[in-house]
Structures are given as C-alpha cells and as structure tokens.
Coordinates of C-alpha atoms and ligand atoms in Angstrom, one line a residue:
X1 CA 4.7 -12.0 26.7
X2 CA 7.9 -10.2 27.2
X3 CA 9.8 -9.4 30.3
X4 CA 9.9 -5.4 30.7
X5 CA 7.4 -3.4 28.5
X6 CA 9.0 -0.9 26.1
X7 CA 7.4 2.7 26.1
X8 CA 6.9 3.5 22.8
X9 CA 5.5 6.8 20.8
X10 CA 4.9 6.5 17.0
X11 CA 4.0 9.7 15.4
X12 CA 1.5 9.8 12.6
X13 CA -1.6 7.3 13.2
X14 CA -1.5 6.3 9.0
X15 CA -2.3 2.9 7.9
X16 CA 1.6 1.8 8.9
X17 CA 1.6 4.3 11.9
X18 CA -1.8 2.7 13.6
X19 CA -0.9 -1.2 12.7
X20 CA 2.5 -0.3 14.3
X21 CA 1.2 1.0 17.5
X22 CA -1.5 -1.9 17.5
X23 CA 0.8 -4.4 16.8
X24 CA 3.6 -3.2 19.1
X25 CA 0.8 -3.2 21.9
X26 CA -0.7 -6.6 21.0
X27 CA 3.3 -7.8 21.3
X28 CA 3.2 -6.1 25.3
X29 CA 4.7 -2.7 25.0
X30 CA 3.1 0.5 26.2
X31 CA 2.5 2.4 22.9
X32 CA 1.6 6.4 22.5
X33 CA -0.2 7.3 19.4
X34 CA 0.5 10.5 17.5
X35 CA -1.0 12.8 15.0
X36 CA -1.7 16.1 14.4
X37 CA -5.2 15.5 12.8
X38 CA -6.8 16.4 15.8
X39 CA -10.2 14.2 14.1
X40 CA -8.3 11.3 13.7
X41 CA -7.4 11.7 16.8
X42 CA -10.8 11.9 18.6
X43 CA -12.4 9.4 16.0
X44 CA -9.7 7.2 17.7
X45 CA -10.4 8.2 21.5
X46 CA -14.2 7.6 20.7
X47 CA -13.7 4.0 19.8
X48 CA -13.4 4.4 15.7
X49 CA -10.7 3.7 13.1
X50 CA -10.3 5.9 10.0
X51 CA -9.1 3.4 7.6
X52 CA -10.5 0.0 6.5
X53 CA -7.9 -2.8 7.4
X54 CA -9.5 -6.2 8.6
X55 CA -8.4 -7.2 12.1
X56 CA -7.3 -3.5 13.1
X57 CA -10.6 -2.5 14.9
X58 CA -10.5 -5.2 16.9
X59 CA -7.1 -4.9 17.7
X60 CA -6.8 -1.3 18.8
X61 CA -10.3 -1.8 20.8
X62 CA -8.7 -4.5 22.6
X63 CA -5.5 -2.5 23.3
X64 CA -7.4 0.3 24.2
X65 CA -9.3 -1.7 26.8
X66 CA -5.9 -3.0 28.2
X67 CA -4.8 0.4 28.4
X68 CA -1.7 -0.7 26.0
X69 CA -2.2 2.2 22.9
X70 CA -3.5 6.0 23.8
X71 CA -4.1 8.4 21.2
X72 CA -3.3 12.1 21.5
X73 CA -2.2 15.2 19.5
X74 CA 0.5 16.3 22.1
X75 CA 4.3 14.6 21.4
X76 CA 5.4 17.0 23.8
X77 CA 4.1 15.5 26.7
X78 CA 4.4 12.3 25.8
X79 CA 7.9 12.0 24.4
X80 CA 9.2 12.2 27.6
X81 CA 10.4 8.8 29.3
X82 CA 10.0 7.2 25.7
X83 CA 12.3 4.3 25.2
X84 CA 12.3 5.0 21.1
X85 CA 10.3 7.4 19.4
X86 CA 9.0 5.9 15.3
X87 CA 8.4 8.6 12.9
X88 CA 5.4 6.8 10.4
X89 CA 4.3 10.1 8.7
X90 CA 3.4 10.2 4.9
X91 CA 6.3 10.3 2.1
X92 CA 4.1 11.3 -0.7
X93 CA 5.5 12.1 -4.3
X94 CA 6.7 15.6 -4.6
X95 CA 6.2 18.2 -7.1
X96 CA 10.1 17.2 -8.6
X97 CA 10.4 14.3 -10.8
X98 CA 9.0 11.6 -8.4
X99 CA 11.1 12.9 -5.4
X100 CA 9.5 11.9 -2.0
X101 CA 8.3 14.8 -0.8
X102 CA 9.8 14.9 2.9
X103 CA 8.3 17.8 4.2
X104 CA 6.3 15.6 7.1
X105 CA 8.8 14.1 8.5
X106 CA 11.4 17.3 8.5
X107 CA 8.5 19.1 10.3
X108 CA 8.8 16.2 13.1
X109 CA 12.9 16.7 13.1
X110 CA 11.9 20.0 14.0
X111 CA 9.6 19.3 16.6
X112 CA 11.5 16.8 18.1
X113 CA 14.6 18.4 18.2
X114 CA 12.5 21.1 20.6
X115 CA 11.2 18.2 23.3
X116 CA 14.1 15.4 23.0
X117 CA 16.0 15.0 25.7
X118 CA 19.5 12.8 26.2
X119 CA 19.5 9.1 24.8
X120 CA 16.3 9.4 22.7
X121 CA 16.4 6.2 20.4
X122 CA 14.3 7.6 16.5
X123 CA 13.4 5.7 14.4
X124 CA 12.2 6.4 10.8
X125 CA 9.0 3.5 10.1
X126 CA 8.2 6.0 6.5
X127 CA 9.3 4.9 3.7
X128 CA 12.3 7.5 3.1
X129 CA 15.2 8.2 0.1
X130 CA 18.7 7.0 1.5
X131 CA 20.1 9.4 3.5
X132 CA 17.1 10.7 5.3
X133 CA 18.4 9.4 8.8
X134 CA 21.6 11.8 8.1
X135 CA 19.4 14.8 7.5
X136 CA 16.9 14.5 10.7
X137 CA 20.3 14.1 12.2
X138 CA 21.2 17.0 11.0
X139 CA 18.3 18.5 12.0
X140 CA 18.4 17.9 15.1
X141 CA 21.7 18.2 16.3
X142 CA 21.5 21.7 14.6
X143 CA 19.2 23.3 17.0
X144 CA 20.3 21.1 20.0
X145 CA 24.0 20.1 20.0
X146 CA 23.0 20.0 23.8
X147 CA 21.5 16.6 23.2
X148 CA 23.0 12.9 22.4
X149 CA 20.4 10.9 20.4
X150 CA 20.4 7.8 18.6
X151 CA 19.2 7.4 14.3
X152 CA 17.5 4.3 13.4
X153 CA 15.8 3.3 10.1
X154 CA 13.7 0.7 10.5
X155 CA 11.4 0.1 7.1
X156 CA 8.0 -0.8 7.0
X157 CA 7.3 -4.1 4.8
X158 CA 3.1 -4.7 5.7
X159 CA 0.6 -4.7 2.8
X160 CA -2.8 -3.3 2.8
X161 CA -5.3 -5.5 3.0
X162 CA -3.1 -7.9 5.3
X163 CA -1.5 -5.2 7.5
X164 CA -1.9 -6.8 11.2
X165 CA -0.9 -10.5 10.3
X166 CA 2.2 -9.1 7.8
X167 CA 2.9 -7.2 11.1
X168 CA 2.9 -9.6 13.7
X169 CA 4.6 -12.6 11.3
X170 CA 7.3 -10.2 9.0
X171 CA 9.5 -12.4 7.1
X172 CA 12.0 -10.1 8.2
X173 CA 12.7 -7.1 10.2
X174 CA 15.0 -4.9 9.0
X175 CA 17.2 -2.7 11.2
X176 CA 19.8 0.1 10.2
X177 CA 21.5 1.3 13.5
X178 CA 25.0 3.2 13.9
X179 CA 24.7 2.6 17.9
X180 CA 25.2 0.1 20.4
X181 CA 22.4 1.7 22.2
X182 CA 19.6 1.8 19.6
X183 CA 20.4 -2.2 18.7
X184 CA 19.9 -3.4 22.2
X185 CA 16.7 -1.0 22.4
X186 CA 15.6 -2.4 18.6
X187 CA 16.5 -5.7 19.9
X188 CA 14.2 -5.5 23.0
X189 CA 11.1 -3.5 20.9
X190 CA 11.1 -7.0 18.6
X191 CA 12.3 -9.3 21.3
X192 CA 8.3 -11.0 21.6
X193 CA 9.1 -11.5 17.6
X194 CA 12.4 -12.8 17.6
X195 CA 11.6 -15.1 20.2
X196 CA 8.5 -17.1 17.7
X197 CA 11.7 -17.1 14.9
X198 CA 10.9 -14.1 13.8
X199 CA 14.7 -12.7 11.8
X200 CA 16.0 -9.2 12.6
X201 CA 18.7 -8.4 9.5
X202 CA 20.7 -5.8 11.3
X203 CA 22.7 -3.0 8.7
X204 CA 23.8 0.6 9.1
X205 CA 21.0 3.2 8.4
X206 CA 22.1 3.8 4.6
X207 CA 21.5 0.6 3.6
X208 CA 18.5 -0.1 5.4
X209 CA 16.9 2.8 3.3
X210 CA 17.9 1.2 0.5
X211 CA 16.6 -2.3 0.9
X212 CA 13.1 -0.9 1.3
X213 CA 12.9 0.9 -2.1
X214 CA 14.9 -1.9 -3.7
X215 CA 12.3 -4.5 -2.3
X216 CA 9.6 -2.7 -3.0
X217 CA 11.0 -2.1 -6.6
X218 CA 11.6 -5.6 -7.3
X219 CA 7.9 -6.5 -6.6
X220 CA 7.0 -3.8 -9.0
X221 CA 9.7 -5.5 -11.6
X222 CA 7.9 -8.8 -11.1
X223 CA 4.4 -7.6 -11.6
X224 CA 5.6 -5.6 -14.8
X225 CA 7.5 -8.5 -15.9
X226 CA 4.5 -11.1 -15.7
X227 CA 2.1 -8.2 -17.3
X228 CA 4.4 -8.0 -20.4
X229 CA 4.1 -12.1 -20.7
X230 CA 0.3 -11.7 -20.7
X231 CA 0.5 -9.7 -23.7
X232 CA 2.6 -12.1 -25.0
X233 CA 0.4 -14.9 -24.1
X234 CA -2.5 -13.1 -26.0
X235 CA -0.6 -12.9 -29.1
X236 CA 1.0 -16.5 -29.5
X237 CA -2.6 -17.8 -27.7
X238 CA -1.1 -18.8 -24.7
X239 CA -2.1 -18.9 -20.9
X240 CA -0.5 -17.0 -18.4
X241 CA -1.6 -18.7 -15.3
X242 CA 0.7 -22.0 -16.5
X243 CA 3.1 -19.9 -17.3
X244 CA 3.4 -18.1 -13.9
X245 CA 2.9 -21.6 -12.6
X246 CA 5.8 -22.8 -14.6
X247 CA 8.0 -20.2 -13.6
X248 CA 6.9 -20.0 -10.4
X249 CA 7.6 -23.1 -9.5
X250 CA 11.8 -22.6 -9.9
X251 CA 12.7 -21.6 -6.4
X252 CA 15.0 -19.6 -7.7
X253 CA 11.8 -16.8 -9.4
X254 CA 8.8 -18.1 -7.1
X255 CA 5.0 -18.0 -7.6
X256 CA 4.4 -15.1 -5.8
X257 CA 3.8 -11.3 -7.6
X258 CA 3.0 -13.3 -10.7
X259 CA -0.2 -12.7 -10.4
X260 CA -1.0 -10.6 -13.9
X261 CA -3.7 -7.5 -14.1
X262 CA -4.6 -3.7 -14.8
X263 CA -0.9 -2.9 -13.6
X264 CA 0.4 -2.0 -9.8
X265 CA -1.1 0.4 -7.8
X266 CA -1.3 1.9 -4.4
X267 CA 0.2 4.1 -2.2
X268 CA 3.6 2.9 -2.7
X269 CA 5.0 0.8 -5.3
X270 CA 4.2 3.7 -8.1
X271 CA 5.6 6.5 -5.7
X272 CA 8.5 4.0 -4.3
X273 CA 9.6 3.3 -7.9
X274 CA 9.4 7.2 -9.2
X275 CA 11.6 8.2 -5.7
X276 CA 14.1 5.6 -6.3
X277 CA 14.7 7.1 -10.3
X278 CA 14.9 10.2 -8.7
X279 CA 17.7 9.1 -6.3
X280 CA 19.4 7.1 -9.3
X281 CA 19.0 10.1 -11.7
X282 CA 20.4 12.4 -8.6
X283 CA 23.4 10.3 -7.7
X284 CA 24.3 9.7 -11.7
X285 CA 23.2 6.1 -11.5
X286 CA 21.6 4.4 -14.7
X287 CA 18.6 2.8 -12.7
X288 CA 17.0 1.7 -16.5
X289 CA 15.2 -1.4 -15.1
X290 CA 13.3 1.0 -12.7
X291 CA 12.5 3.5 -15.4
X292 CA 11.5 0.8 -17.7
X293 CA 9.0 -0.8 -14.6
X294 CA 7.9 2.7 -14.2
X295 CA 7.0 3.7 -18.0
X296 CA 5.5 0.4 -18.5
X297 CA 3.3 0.2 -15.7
X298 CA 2.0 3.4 -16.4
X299 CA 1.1 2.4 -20.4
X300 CA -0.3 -0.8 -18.9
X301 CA -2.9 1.2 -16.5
X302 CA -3.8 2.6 -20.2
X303 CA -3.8 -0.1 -22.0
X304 CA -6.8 -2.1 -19.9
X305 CA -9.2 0.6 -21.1
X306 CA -8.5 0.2 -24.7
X307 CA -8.9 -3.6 -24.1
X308 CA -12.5 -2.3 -23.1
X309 CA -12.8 -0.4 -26.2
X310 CA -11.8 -3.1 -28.4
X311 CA -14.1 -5.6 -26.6
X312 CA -16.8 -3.0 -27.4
X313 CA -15.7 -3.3 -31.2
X314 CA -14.4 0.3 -30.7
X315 CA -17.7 1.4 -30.4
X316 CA -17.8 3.3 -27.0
X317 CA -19.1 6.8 -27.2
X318 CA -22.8 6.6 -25.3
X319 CA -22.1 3.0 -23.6
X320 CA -22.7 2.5 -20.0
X321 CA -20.1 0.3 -18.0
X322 CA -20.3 -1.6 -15.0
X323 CA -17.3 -0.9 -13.4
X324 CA -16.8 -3.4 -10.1
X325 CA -13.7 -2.0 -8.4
X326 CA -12.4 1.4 -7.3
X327 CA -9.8 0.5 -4.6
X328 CA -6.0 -0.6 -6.5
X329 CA -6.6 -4.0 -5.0
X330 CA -9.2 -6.0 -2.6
X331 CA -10.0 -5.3 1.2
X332 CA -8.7 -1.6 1.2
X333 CA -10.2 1.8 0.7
X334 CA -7.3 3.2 -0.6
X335 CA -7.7 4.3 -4.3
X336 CA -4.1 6.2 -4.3
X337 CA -2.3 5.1 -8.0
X338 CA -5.3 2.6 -8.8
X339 CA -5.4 1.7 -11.8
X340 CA -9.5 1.3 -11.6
X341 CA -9.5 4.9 -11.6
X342 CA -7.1 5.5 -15.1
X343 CA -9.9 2.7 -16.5
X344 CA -12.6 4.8 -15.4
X345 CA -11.0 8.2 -16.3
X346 CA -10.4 6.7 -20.5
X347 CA -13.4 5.2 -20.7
X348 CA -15.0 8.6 -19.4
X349 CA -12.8 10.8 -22.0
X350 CA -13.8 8.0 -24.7
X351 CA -17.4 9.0 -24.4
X352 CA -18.9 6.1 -22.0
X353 CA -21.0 6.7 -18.7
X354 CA -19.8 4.4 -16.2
X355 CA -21.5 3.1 -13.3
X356 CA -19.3 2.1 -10.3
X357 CA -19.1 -0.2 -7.6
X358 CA -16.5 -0.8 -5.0
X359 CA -17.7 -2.0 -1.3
X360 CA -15.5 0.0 0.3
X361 CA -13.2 2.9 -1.8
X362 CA -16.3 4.6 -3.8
X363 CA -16.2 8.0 -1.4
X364 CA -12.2 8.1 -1.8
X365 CA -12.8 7.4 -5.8
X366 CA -15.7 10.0 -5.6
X367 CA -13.1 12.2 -4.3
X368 CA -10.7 12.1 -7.1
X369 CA -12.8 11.4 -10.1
X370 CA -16.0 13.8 -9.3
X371 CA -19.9 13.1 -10.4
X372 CA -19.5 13.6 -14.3
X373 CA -20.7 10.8 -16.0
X374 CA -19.9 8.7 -13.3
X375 CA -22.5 7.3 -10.7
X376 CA -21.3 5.7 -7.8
X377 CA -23.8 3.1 -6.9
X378 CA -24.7 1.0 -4.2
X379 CA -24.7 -2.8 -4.9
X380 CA -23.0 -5.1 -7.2
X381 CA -26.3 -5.0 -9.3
X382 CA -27.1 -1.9 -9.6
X383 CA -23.8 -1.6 -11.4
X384 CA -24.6 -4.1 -13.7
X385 CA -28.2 -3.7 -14.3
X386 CA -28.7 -2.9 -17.8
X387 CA -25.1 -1.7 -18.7
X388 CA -23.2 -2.6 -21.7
X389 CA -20.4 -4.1 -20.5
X390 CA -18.6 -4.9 -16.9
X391 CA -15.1 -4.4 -16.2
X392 CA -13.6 -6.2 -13.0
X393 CA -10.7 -3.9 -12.2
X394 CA -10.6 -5.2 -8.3
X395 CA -10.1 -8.7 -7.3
X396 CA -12.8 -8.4 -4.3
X397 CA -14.1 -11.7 -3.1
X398 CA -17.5 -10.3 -3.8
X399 CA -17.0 -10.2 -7.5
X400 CA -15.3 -13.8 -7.6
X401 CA -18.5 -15.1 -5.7
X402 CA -21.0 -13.5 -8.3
X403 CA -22.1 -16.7 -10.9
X404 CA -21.6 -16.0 -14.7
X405 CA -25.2 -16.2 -15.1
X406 CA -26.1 -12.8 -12.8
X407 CA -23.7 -11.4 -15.2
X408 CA -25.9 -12.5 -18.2
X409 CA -28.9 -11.8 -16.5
X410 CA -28.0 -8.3 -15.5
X411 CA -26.3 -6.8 -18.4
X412 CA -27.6 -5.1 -21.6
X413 CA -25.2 -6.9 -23.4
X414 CA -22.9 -9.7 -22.4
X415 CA -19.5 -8.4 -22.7
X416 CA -17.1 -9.0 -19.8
X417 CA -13.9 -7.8 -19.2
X418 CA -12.0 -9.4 -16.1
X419 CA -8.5 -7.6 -15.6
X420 CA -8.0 -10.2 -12.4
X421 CA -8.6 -13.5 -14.0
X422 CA -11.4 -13.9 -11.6
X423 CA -13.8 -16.3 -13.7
X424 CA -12.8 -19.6 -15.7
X425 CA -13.2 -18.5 -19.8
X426 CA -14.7 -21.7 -20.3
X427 CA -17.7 -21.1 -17.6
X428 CA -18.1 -17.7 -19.0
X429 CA -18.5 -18.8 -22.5
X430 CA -20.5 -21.7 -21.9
X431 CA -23.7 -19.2 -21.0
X432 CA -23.3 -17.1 -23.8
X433 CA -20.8 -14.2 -22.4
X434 CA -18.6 -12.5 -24.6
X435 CA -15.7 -12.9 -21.9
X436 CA -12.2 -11.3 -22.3
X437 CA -9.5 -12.0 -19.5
X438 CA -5.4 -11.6 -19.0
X439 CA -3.2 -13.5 -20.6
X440 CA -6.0 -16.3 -21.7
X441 CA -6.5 -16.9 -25.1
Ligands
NAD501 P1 -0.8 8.0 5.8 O1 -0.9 9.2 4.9 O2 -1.9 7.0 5.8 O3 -0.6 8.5 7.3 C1 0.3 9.5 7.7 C2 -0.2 10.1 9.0 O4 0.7 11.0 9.5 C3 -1.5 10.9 8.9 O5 -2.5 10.5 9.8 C4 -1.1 12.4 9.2 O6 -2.1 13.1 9.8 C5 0.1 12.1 10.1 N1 1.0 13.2 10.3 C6 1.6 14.0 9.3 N2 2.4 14.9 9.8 C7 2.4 14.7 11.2 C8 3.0 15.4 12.2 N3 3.8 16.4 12.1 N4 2.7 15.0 13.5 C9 1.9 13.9 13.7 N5 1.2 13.3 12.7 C10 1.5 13.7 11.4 O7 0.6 7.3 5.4 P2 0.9 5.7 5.5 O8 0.3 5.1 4.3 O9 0.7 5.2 6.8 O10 2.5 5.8 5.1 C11 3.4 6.3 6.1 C12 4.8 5.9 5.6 O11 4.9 4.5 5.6 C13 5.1 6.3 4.1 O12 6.5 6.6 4.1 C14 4.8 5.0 3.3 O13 5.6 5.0 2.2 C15 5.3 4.0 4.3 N6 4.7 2.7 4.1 C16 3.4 2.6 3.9 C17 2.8 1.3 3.7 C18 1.3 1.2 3.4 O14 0.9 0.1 3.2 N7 0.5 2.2 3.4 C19 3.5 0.2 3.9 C20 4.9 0.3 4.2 C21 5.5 1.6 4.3
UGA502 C1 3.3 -3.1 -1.1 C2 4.3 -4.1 -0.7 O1 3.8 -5.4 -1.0 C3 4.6 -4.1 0.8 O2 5.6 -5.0 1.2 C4 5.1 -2.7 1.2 O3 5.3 -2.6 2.6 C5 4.1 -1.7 0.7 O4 3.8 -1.8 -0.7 C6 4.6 -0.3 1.0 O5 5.8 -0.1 0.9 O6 3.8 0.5 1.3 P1 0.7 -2.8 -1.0 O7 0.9 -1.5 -1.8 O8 -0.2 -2.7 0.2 O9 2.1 -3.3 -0.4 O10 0.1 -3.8 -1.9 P2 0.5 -5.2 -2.7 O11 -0.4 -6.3 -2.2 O12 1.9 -5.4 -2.7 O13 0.0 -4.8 -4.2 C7 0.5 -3.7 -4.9 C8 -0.1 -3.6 -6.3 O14 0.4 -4.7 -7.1 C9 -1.6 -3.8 -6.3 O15 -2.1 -2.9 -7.3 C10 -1.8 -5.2 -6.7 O16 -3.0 -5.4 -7.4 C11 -0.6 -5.4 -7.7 N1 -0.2 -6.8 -7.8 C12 0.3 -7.5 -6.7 C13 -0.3 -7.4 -9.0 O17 -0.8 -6.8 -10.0 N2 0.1 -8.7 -9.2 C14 0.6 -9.4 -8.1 O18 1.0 -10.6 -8.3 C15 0.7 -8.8 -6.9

C-alpha cells in the first residue's frame, strides 16, 4: 500500500495506543507495541485483547500473522532504528483541580531520554495540556544535550465504540511540528491516508495541543447544550428530537452531538473539559463556557436519578430497579465518568436495590461500585424480572431490540425510564407502560 514501510514504536498498548499500532500496521508500516504491563503484554503475545472494541481483534490477529505489530515490554531494544517513536500513555485527572496528571508520560521522557539516539522523531498521541511537547523537550535535552531530536504533537480524535474505522477514515489528522524533519516523517507515517483524501492540518506543537482539548470541549458544549433544551422541552411539552432535527439541519450547527441523555461520559470529555479549566484558571483565562459545560454536566448525571425517583412518585426506599447499562455509552467496557454509575450510586443512597445489566462493562462497574445492594446479573431478564422499575442508561442495541411488551411482562410494575430515547412513547404507552423519556412530553 505504500512505497517504504515506516518503523514505528508506540508506547502504552491503551485503547488509542493498540488501535494506533493496528491501524498504522493495517496502513503497511512495521509497528512495535509498548507497555509496561507485562500481562497486557503476554495477553497480547498469546493471541488476546484486553479491551472490547469491535474490529480490533481481528485486526491485530491479522497483523500479528503478517508479522506487521509485535508486542513487548522492552523500549530499549526496540527504539533503536525507529523512524518516530508515539507516546499513547494515560493522562488521567490529577489530584489538583482537574489537572491532567502527567506523571506517565514524564516517566517515558525519562526513559527515552536514556535510549534515544540522534534524529529520533516523538510524538505525543495522549491527550496532553499545551505545553507538554516543551517540557518532554525539556526533559530530554536535560539529561542528553548530546542528542538532536525532533517534538511532535499529534492528537488522538477516535471514539470508543468506533475506534478502528474513526482511525483508518479521520476527518482530519492533526499535526504540530517545529521541524522540517518530523513533517516529511509525519507526512510519510499518513502518506497511505493522505493518498484516499484523507486531510493532514499541519500547525506548530502549541496549537496542536490546543485544538484537541478545544474539540473535544466543544462536543461536550453541544451535548450540554442539547441536554438543557430537553429540560426545556419537558417544561413547555415539547420534543427534543424535532428540535435537534431543526437545528441540526443548519449547516452551520449540524445534527451530530445532539443526541440528548444521562449527560457525557467516558474517559475523556469529563477529564478533557476539567484539564482545559485548569489551564484557563492557570494562565488567567476566563474559560466560563467550559466551567458552565463542566458544572452542568455534572448536575445533569444527578438529575436522571431523581427523574427515577419522581417516576416512582418519590417513593423509592425498598424498590428494586432494573438497571440496563453500566458502560457511559454502547459497544465499550469502559465505565470511566459514566453516568450509569452516578444513577446507580443515588438510587443506592436513596434506599433502592438495583439489579444491573450491561453485556459487557458489569466487572469494570463491579469494580467501582462494589456488591452492596447491587447484583450484577446475567441477562437482560434477569434484570427485569420482577423489579419495580427499568432504567435504560446505555443505548446498547440489545436494549433497543427488546419489545415494549417483555418490558410489561417482566416487571413488577410498569414504570420505564429511557435516558436514550430508545423506544417510541406512543408504543410504550399503547401496552399499558408508565414510560418516561428525554425531552418528550
Ligand atoms: P489507557 O489507560 O487505556 O492506556 C494507557 C496504557 O499505557 C496502559 O496500557 C498502561 O499500562 C500504559 N503505560 C503507562 N505507562 C507506561 C510506560 N511508562 N511505558 C509503557 N506503557 C505504559 O489510556 P487510553 O484510553 O489509551 O488513553 C491514552 C491517551 O489518549 C490519553 O491521553 C487519552 O486522553 C487519549 N485519548 C484517548 C481516547 C480514548 O478513546 N480512550 C481517544 C483519544 C485520545
Ligand atoms: C470522545 C470524542 O468523540 C473523540 O473524538 C475523542 O477522541 C475522545 O473523546 C477522546 O478524546 O478520548 P468517546 O469518549 O469515545 O470519544 O465517546 P463519544 O462517542 O464522543 O461520547 C462521549 C459521551 O457523550 C458519551 O457519554 C455519550 O453517550 C455522550 N453523547 C455523545 C451524548 O450524550 N450525546 C451525543 O449526541 C453524543
């Protein structure tokens, strides 16, 4: 597919640094895989994948087979010879005020800067505050002035859920270089991209960090944005899909993150949004849409289970609900920020026993929210069976293919609660269930 095969290392085998090294193989480049979790690492070797992320398995399998993507704990040995070196470790939220806690990636400046050798091209794939390029620089050059290297930031803009195909067809690339030689080598890395029409929007390293938080901040903006109307919708009796659709359909807004529910979740937009107040608050920069995005999300995620309580006339101490979803949206596992699990966690402190379903996040959930008063069960109708109420906090395709009637048949009592707009009110009503969606009147 492309003319001379790149050799590639990314370090930290995440859900962004395994779909990167799959992907970059799948586009013809000879990729070395990372991480220091030496059971990642052998679950890779043996044939397994320690995330769920449709398409990946089949992917790295047939990389692996074309001897295209290795796994391996040991950068030393491998960082030799490498034409560009991605750093794809975790930028979790610190213990300060939101601030992206950058303690993984430092500790890979610092390995680095004992194995690189002259003309290494690195590039930061994590998700990191501006400025970050500058400090691994720093880094670096600290404890080997001996060495010329070259600082690229090139963000990460895949979903979960979608990761290989948002991969392989980006609607952009985005590239922050300060060298003549990491361009060319960027250039080359995406060249099999570029080539189907793929964009690369090339900037300097500064403002490259900077377009992934503000992206990633605007989606948030949009989702709070629409969540506000559906609460608006509810009190003038409106319907929030036609008015998505209405202002969806100005170019100018566009239909997509209109999509109303419990509130965004996930491993990034809540810690993206908290790190970029951080930097605003830092630099003396009234960032008050963020914080408003931020504080209203966060109500919101609190808010669904008090619509729950009210559907249940307030009376909620001794209930049993169905819960069906645990992950923050459908096909993951990740439960990191999902608002399923504030649900579950109010409903739990409000006196109900809940009974919860996800088909693939209820070990990660178990993880974080613990046994008490909470049963993780198997099937779709074992959460339902006999329980007071349901709550749809995941928009799983599982969920929109059950039939309003299993719902009547299965529960105690037919209250639903559908914080995805899964169902159509009128079908849910027209078979006796006490039905309360987003937005829908
Ligand atoms: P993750 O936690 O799933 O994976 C990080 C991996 O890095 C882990 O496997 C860990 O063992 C490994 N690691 C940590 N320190 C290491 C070291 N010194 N050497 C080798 N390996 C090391 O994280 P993720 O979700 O893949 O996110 C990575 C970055 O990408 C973050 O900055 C995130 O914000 C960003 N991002 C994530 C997504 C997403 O959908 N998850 C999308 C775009 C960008
Ligand atoms: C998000 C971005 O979409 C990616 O571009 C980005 O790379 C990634 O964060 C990241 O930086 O890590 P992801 O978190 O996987 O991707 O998930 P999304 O599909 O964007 O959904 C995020 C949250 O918003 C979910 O809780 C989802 O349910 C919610 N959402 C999304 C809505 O409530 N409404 C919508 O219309 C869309």
């Amino acid at each position: 597919m492309i003319g001379e095969p790149l050799r590639l290392v990314v370090i930290g085998t995440g859900y962004v640094g395994l779909v990167s090294g799959a992907c970059f193989a799948e586009i013809g480049h000879h990729v070395t895989c990372i991480d220091n979790n030496r059971e990642k690492v052998e679950l890779l070797n043996g044939g397994g994948i320690p995330i769920y992320e449709p398409g990946l398995q089949e992917l790295v399998t047939r990389q692996r087979e074309a001897c295209r993507i290795e796994f391996t704990t040991d950068l030393a040995k491998n960082i030799k010879n490498a034409d560009a070196v991605f750093i794809a470790v975790g930028t979790p939220t610190g213990r300060v005020e939101g601030e992206a806690d950058l303690q993984y990636v430092f500790a890979v400046a610092e390995e680095l800067a004992d194995i690189i050798s002259d003309d290494t091209v690195i590039v930061t794939k994590s998700t990191v505050p501006v400025g970050t390029g500058d400090k691994i620089r720093e880094i670096i050059a600290s404890k080997r002035p001996d060495v010329s290297f070259h600082m690229t930031s090139n963000p990460e803009f895949l979903r979960e859920g979608c990761a290989v195909m948002d991969f392989l067809e980006p609607d952009r690339v985005v590239v922050g270089v300060d060298s003549d030689k990491a361009r060319a080598v960027m250039g080359r890395i995406y060249e099999p991209m570029t080539n189907q029409g793929v964009n690369i929007l090339y900037t300097d390293i500064r403002t490259s960090e900077l377009t992934k938080y503000a992206a990633n901040a605007f989606l948030a903006t949009k989702i709070a944005f629409i969540n506000e109307m559906a609460d608006m919708c509810e009190a003038v009796g409106g319907n929030i899909e036609d008015v998505a659709n209405g202002m969806g359909m100005d170019h100018r807004i566009g239909r997509n993150y209109l999509s109303p529910g419990p509130g965004f979740g996930g491993s990034c937009f809540p810690k993206d949004t908290l790190a970029l107040r951080k930097m605003g608050f830092d630099l003396d920069v009234a960032l008050n849409v963020v914080n408003a995005v931020i504080d209203a999300n966060d109500a919101r995620k609190r808010a669904m289970a008090h619509k729950v309580i009210a559907a249940l006339k307030g009376d909620i101490q001794g209930k049993t609900i169905a819960l069906l979803g645990l992950a923050f949206k459908a096909n993951t596992d990740d439960t990191r920020y999902s608002p399923a699990l504030v649900v579950a966690e109010e409903l739990r402190r409000a006196g109900a026993s809940i009974q919860a379903y996800d088909p693939e996040a209820s070990d990660q959930a178990k993880e974080v929210l613990g046994v008490d008063n909470i049963t993780y069960v198997a099937s779709l109708q074992d959460a339902l069976k006999s329980a007071d109420a349901a709550v749809i906090a995941t928009e799983w395709d599982v969920f929109r293919a059950l039939s309003p009637q299993e719902f009547r048949e299965q529960l105690k009592h037919p209250v639903v609660v559908d914080l995805r707009n899964l169902y159509r009110p009128a079908d849910m009503k027209e078979i006796g269930l006490e039905y309360y969606s987003i937005g829908r009147s």
